Tab-separated table of C-alpha atoms and ligand atoms in Angstrom:
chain	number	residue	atom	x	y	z
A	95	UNK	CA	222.316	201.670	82.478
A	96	UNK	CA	218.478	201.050	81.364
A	97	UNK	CA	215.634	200.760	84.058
A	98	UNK	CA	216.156	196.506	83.301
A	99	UNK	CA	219.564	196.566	84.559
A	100	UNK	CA	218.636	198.968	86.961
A	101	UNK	CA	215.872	196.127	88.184
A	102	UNK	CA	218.450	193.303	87.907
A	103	UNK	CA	220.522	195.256	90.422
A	104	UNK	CA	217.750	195.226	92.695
A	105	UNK	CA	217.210	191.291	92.602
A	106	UNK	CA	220.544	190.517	93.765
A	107	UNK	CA	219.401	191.873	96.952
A	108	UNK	CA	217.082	189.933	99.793
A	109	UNK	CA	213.821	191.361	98.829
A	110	UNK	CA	210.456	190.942	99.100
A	111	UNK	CA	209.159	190.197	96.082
A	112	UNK	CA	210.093	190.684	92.020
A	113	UNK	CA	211.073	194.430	91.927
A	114	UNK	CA	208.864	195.591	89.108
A	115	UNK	CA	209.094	199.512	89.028
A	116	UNK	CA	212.200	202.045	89.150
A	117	UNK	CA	211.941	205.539	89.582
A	118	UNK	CA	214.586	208.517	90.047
A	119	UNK	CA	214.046	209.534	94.216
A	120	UNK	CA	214.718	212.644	96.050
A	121	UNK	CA	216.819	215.560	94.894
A	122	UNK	CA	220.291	214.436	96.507
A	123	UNK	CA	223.398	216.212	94.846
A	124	UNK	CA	225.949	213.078	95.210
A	125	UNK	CA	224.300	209.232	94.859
A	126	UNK	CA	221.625	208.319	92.571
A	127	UNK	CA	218.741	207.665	94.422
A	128	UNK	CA	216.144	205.323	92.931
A	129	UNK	CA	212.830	203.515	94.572
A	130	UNK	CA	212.040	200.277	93.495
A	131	UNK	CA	208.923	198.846	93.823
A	132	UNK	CA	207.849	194.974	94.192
A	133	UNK	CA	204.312	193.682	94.586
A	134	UNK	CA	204.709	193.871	98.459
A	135	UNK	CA	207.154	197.013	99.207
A	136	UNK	CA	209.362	199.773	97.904
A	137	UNK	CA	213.284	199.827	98.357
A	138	UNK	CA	215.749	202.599	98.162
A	139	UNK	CA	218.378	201.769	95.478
A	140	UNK	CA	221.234	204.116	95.297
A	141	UNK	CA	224.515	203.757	92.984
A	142	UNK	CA	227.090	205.341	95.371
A	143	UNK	CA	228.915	208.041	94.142
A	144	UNK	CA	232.606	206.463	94.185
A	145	UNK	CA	234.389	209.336	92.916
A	146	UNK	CA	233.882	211.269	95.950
A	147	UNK	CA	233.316	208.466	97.674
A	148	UNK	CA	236.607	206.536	96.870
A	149	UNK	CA	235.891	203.721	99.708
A	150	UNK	CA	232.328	202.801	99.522
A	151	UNK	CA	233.170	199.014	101.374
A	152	UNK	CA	234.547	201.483	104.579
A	153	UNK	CA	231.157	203.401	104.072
A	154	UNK	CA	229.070	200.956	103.922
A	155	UNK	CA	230.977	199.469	107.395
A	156	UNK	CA	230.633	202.954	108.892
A	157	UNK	CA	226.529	202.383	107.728
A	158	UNK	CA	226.000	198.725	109.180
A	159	UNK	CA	227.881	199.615	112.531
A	160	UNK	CA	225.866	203.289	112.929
A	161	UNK	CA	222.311	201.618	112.623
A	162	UNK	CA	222.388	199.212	114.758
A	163	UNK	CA	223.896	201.212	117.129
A	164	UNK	CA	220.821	203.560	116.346
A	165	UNK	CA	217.975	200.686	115.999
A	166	UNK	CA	219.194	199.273	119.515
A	167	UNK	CA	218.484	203.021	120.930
A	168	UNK	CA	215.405	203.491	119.287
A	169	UNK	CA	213.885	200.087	120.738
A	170	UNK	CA	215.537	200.723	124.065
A	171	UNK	CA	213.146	203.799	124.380
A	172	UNK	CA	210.394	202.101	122.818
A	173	UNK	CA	210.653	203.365	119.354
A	174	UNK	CA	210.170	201.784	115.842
A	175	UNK	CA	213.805	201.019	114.955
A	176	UNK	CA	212.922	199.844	111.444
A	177	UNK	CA	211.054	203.265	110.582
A	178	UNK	CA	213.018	205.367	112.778
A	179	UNK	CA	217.088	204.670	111.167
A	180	UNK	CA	217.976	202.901	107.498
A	181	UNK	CA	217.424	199.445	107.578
A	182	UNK	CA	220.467	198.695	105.141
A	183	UNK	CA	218.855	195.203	102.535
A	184	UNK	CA	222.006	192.720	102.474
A	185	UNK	CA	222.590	189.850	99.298
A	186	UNK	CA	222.160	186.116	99.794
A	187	UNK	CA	225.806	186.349	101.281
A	188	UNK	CA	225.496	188.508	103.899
A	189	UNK	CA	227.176	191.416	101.731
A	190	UNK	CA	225.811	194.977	101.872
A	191	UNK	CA	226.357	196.108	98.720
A	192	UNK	CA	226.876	194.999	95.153
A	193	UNK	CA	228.972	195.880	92.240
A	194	UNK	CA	227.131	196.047	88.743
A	195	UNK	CA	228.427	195.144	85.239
A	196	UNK	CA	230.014	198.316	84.556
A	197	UNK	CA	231.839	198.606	88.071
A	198	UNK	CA	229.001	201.235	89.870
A	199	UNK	CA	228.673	200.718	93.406
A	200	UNK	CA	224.942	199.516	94.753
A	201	UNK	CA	223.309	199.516	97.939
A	202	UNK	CA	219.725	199.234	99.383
A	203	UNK	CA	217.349	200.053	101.792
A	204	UNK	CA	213.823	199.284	103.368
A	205	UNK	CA	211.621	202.659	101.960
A	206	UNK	CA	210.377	204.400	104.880
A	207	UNK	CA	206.712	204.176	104.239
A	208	UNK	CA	204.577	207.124	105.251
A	209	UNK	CA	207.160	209.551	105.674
A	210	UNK	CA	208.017	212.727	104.057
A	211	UNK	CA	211.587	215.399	103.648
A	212	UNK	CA	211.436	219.015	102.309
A	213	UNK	CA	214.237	221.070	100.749
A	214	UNK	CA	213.002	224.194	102.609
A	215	UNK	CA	210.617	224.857	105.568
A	216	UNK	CA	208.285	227.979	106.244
A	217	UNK	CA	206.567	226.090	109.151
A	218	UNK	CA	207.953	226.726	112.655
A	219	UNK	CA	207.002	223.773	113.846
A	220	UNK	CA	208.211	221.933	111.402
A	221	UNK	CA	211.688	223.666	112.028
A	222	UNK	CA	211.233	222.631	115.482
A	223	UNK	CA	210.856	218.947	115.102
A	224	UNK	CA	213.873	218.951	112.582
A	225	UNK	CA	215.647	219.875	115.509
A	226	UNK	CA	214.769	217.566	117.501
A	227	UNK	CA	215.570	214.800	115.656
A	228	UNK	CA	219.043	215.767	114.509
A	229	UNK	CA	219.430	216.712	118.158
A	230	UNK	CA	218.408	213.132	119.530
A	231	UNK	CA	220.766	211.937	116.483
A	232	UNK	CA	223.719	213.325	118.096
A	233	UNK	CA	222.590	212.394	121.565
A	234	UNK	CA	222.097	208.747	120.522
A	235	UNK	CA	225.209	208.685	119.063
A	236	UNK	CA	227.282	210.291	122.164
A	237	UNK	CA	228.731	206.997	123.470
A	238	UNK	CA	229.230	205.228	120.112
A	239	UNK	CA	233.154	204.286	119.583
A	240	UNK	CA	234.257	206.981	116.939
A	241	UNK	CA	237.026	205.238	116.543
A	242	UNK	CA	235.351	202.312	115.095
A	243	UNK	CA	234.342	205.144	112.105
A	244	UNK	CA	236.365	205.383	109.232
A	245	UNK	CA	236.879	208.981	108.145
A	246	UNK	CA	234.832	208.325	104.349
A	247	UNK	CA	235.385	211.845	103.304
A	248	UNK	CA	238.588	213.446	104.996
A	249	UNK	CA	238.872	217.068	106.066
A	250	UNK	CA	235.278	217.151	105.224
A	251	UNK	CA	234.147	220.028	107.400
A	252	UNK	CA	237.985	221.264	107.010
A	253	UNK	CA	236.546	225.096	105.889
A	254	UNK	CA	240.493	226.273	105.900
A	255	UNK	CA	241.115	223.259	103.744
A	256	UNK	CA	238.089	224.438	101.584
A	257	UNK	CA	239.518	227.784	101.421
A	258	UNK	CA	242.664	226.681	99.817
A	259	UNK	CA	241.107	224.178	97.053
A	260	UNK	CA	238.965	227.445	96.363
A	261	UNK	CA	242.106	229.888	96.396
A	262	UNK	CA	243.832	227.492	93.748
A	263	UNK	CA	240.658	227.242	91.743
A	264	UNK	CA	240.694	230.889	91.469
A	265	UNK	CA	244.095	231.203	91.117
A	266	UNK	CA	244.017	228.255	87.960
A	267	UNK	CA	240.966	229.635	86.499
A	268	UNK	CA	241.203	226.600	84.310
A	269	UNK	CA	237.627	227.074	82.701
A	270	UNK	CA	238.241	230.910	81.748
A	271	UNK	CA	234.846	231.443	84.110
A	272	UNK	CA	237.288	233.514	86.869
A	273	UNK	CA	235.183	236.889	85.122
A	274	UNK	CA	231.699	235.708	85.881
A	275	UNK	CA	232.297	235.670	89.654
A	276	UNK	CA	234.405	238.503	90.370
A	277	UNK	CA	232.610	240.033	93.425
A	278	UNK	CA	231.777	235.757	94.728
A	279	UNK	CA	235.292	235.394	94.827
A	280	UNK	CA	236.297	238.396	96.711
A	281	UNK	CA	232.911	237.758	98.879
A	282	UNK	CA	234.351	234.303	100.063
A	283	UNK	CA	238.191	234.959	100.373
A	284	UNK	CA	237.861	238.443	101.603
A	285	UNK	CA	236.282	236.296	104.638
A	286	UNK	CA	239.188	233.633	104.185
A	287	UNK	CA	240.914	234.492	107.282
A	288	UNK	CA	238.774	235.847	110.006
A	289	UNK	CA	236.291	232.622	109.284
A	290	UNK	CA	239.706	230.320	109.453
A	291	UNK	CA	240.638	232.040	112.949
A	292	UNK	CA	237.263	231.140	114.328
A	293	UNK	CA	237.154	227.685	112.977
A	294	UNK	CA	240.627	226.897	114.108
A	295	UNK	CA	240.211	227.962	117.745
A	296	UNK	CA	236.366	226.127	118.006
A	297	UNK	CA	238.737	222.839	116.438
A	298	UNK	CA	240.953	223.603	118.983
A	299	UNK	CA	238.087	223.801	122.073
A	300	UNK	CA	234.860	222.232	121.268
A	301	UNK	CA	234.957	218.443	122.226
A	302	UNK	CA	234.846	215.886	119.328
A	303	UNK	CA	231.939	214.098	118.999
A	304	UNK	CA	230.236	211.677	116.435
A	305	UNK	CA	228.082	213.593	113.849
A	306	UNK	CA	225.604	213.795	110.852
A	307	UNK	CA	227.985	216.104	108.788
A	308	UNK	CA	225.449	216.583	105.883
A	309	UNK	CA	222.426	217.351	108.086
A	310	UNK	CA	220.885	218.810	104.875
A	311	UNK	CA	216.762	219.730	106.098
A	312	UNK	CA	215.934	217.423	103.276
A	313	UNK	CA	218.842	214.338	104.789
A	314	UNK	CA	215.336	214.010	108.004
A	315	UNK	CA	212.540	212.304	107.599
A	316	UNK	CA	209.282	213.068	109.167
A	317	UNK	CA	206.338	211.116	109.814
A	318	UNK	CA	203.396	211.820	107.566
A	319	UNK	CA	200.365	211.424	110.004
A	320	UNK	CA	201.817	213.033	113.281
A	321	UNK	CA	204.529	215.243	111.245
A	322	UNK	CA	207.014	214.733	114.205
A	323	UNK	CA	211.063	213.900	113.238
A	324	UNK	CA	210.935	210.370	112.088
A	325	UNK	CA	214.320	209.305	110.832
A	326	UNK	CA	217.442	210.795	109.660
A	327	UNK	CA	218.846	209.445	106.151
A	328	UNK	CA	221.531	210.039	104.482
A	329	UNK	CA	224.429	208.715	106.697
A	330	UNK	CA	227.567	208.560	104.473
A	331	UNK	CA	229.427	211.045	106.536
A	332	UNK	CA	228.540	209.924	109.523
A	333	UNK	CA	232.242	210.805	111.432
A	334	UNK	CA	233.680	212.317	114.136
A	335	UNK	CA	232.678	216.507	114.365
A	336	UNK	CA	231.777	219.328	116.114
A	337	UNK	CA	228.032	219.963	117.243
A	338	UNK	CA	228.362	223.405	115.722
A	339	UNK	CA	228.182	221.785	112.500
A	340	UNK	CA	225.074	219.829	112.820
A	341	UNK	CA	223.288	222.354	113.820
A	342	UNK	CA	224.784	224.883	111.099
A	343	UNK	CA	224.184	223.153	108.251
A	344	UNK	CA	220.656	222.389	109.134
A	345	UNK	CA	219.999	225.870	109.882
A	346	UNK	CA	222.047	226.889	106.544
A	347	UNK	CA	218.964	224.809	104.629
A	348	UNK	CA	216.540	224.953	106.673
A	349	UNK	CA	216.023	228.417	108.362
A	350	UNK	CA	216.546	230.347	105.259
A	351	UNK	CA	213.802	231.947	103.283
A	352	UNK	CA	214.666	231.036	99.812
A	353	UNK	CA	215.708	227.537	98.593
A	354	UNK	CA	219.527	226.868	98.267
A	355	UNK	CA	218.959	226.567	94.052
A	356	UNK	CA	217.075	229.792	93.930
A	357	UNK	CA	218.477	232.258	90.883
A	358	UNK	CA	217.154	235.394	93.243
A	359	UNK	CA	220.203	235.895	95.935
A	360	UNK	CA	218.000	238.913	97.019
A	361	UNK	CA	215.216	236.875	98.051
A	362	UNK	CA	217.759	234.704	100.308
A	363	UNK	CA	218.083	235.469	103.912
A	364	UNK	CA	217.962	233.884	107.468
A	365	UNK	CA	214.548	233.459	109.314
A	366	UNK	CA	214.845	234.801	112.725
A	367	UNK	CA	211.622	232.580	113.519
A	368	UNK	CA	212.562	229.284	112.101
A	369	UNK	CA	215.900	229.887	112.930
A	370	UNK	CA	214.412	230.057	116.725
A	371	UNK	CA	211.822	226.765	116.324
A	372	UNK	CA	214.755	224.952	115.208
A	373	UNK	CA	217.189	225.929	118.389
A	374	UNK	CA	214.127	225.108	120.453
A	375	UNK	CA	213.921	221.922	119.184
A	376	UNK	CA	217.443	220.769	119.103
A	377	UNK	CA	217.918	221.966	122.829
A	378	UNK	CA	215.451	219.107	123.562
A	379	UNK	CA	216.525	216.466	121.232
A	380	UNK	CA	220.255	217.017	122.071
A	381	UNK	CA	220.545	216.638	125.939
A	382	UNK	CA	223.193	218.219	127.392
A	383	UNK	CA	225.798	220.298	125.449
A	384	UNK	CA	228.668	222.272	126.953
A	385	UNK	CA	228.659	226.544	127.595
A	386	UNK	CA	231.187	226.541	124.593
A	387	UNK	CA	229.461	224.016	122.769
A	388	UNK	CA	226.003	226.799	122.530
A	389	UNK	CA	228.151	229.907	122.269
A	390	UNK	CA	229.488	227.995	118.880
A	391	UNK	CA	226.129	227.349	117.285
A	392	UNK	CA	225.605	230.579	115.737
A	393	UNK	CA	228.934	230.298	114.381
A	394	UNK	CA	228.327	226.806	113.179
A	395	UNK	CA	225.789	228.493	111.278
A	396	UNK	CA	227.436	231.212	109.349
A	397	UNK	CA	230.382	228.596	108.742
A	398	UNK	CA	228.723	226.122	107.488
A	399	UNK	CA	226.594	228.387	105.052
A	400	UNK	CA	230.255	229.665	103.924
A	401	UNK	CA	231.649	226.590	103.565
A	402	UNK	CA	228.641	225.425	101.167
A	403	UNK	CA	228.833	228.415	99.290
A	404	UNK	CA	233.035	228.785	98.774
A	405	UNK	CA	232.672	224.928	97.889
A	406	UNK	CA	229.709	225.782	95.165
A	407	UNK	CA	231.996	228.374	93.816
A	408	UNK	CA	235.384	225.651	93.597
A	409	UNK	CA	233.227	223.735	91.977
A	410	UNK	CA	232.098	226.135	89.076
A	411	UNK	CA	235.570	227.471	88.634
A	412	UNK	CA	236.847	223.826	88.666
A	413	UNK	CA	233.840	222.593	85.689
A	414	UNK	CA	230.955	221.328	88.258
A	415	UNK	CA	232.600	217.692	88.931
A	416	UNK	CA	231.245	217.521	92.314
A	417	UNK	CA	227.321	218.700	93.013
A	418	UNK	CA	224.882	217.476	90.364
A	419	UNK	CA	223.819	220.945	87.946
A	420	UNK	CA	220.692	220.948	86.137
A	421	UNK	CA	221.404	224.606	84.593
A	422	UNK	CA	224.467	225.921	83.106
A	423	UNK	CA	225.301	228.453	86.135
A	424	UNK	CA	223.531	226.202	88.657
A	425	UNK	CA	226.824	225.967	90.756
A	426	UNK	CA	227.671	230.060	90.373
A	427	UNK	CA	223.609	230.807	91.415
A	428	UNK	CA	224.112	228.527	94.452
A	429	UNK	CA	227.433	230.451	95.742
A	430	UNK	CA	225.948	233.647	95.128
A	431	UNK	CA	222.502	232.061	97.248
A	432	UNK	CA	224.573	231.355	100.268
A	433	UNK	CA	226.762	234.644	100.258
A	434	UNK	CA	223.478	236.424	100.548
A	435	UNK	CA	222.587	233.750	103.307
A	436	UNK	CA	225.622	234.612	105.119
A	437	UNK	CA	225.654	237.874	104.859
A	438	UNK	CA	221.994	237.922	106.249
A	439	UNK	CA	223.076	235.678	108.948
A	440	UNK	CA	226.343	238.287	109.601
A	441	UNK	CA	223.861	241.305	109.977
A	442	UNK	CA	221.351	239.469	112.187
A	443	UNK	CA	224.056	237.861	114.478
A	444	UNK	CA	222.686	239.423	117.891
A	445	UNK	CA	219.487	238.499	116.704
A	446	UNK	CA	220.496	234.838	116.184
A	447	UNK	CA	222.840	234.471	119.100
A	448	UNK	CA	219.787	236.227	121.425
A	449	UNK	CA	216.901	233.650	120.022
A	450	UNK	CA	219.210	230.678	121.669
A	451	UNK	CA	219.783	232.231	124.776
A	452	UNK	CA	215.902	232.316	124.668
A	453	UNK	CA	216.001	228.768	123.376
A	454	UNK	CA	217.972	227.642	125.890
A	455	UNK	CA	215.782	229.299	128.433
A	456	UNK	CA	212.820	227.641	127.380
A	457	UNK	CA	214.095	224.352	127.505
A	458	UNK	CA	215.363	225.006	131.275
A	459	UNK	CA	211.974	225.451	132.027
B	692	ADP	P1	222.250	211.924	98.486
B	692	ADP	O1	223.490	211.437	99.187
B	692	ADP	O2	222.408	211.988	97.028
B	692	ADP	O3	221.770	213.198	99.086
B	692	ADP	P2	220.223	210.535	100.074
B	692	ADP	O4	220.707	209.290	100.747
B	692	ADP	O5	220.074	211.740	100.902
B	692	ADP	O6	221.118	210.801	98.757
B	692	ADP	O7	218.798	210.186	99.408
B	692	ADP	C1	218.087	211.159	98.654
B	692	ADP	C2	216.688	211.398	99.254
B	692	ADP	O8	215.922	210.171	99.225
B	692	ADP	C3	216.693	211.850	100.712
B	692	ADP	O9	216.769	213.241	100.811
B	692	ADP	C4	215.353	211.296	101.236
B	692	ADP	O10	214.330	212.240	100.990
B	692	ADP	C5	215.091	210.064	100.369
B	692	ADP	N1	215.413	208.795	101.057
B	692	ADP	C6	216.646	208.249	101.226
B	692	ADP	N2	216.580	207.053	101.846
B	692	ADP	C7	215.264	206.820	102.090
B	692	ADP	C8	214.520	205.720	102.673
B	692	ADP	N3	215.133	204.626	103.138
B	692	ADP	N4	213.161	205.831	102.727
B	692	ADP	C9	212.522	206.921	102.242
B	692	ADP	N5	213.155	207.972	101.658
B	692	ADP	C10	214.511	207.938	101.577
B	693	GN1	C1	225.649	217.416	99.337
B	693	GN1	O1	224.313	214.552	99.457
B	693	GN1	P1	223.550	215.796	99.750
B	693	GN1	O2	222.847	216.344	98.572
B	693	GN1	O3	222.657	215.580	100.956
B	693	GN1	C2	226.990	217.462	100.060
B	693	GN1	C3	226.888	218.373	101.275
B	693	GN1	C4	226.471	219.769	100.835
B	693	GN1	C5	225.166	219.666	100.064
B	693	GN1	C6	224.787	221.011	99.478
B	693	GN1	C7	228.885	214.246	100.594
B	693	GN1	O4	224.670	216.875	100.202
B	693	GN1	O5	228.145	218.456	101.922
B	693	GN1	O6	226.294	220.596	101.960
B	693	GN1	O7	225.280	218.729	98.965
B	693	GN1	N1	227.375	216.108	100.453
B	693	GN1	C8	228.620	215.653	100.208
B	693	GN1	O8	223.505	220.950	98.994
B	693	GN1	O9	229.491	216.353	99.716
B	694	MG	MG1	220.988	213.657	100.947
């Protein structure tokens, strides 16, 4: 599709003003992400991905229901509830998305002015704030009727699920590239089963609760002038989970001192001190959470930074269908990234699991 199509797309949405501009936005592995700017504002566009996501109407109800859930929070403690959650841009019929020419999936929201993400962090407070707002996230979202959620990506966070599409992938070797990542393989399935132990029995005990699921560090906003947590984006997988996950996979991005597409897995580890800022932080945004719920989080990290990485590695044995790739071993560089993250994460785990007690502490205070 040309930018004009692109720009025709936008139109059949209730905007203000003739969209005039397109642009590629943000560095999102799944959608395509485009702003589109009129005379008077700037709109997200993105064309859904509806290969992985195979239900995008279900999605976009899951979407509608979750912010104004979230907008009627944010006003109820005095908050700006159209800069603070997506405000989704329906068509002259009420509809929230729209389906172009050549079948892609569309949908649109109100740009969130003045606001800014990162891929990777190296300022503690930064790390702190991030917290905080996928904390209050997950707070905000505590009595919302999961059941009202449709599941848009099953088994999502299913890591002994993972395991096995990974297993088979090796097992297939259908792209003959089985010989490039020998030692990834046996680094991610000699871990198979004591990782799918732990996950099984935190499944088993941790209360269910609604969550982020993607809580990438680049899936928050924050606000440009005051650099405090602003709004968190990205809500396709917005489903029932554990809090374990939330916080792992922000901590997987975020607290680590080398970006997830570096090509130098010996300059990847996990920052004891924004690891820290961001506990800190999402103690205070999060409210309450149960004994088991905090003895979990460390573990939340290392399994979510092992899930990641196994599921980079599927996907370079299976051809890279899934995460975008702008290299030729993009996929294999990013597995090999987060074994070195996890194996960091392995060798500091006292010094993880002490900074939350001390997290905790502070936030007793
Ligand atoms: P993907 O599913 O591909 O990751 P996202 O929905 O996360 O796509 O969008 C990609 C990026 O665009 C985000 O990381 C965020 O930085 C930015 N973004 C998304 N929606 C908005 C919005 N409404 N206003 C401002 N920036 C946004
Ligand atoms: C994808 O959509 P994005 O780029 O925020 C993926 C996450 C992975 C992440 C790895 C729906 O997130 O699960 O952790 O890439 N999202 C989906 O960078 O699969
Ligand atoms: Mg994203």
């Amino acid at each position: 599709m040309d930018i004009n199509d692109i720009l025709s797309v936008a139109s059949r949405f209730v905007i203000s003003g003739k969209p005039e501009r397109v642009e590629r936005y943000g560095s999102g592995h799944i959608n395509d992400t485009y702003a589109v700017t009129t005379p008077r504002r700037r709109y997200i566009l993105q064309r859904l991905n509806t290969s992985i996501f195979t239900e995008p109407e279900k999605l976009m109800e899951n979407m509608l229901l979750v912010t104004d859930w979230l907008r009627e929070r944010i006003a109820a403690r005095g908050g700006d509830p159209f800069r603070e959650t997506l405000t989704p841009i329906l068509t002259p019929d009420g509809e929230s998305s729209v389906r172009s020419e050549d079948g892609s999936f569309w949908r649109m929201t109100a740009f969130i002015e003045d606001s800014f993400s990162f891929d990777r962090a190296d300022d503690p407070s930064v790390l702190r704030e991030a917290g905080r707002g996928f904390g209050r996230f997950m707070r905000e979202l505590r009595d919302f009727p999961a059941e009202r959620l449709h599941e848009t990506i099953p088994n999502f966070h299913n890591t002994p699920l993972r395991l096995d599409a990974l297993r088979k992938s090796v097992e297939e070797d259908a792209f003959g590239r089985l010989d490039s990542a020998k030692a990834e393989a046996e680094g991610y399935l000699s871990r198979a089963e004591a990782y799918s132990k732990r996950y099984e029995q935190a499944v088993r005990e941790l209360p269910l609760r609604v969550t982020h699921n993607d809580t990438k560090i680049n899936n928050i906003l924050f606000d440009s002038n005051t650099h405090r947590a602003l709004a968190v984006v990205d809500l396709d997988t917005v489903m029932p989970g554990l809090s374990a996950f939330d916080f792992g996979d922000a901590i997987r991005t975020g607290a680590a001192t080398a970006d997830e597409d570096t090509r130098h897995p010996e300059t990847m580890g996990a920052s004891v001190e924004l690891f820290s800022a961001y506990a800190r932080g999402y103690f205070d945004g999060a409210g309450h959470i149960s004994e088991g719920e905090r003895d979990a989080l460390v573990f939340g990290a290392k399994l979510m930074t092992y899930e990641c990485g196994a599921r980079f590695l599927t996907d370079w044995l299976c051809g890279d269908t899934y995460f975008k790739t702008s290299r030729p071993m993009h996929n294999l560089e990013r597995a090999r990234a987060q074994l070195a993250l996890l194996e960091d994460m392995e060798r500091r785990g006292d010094e993880l699991e002490h900074a939350i007690i001390e997290a905790e502490k502070e936030t007793k205070l």
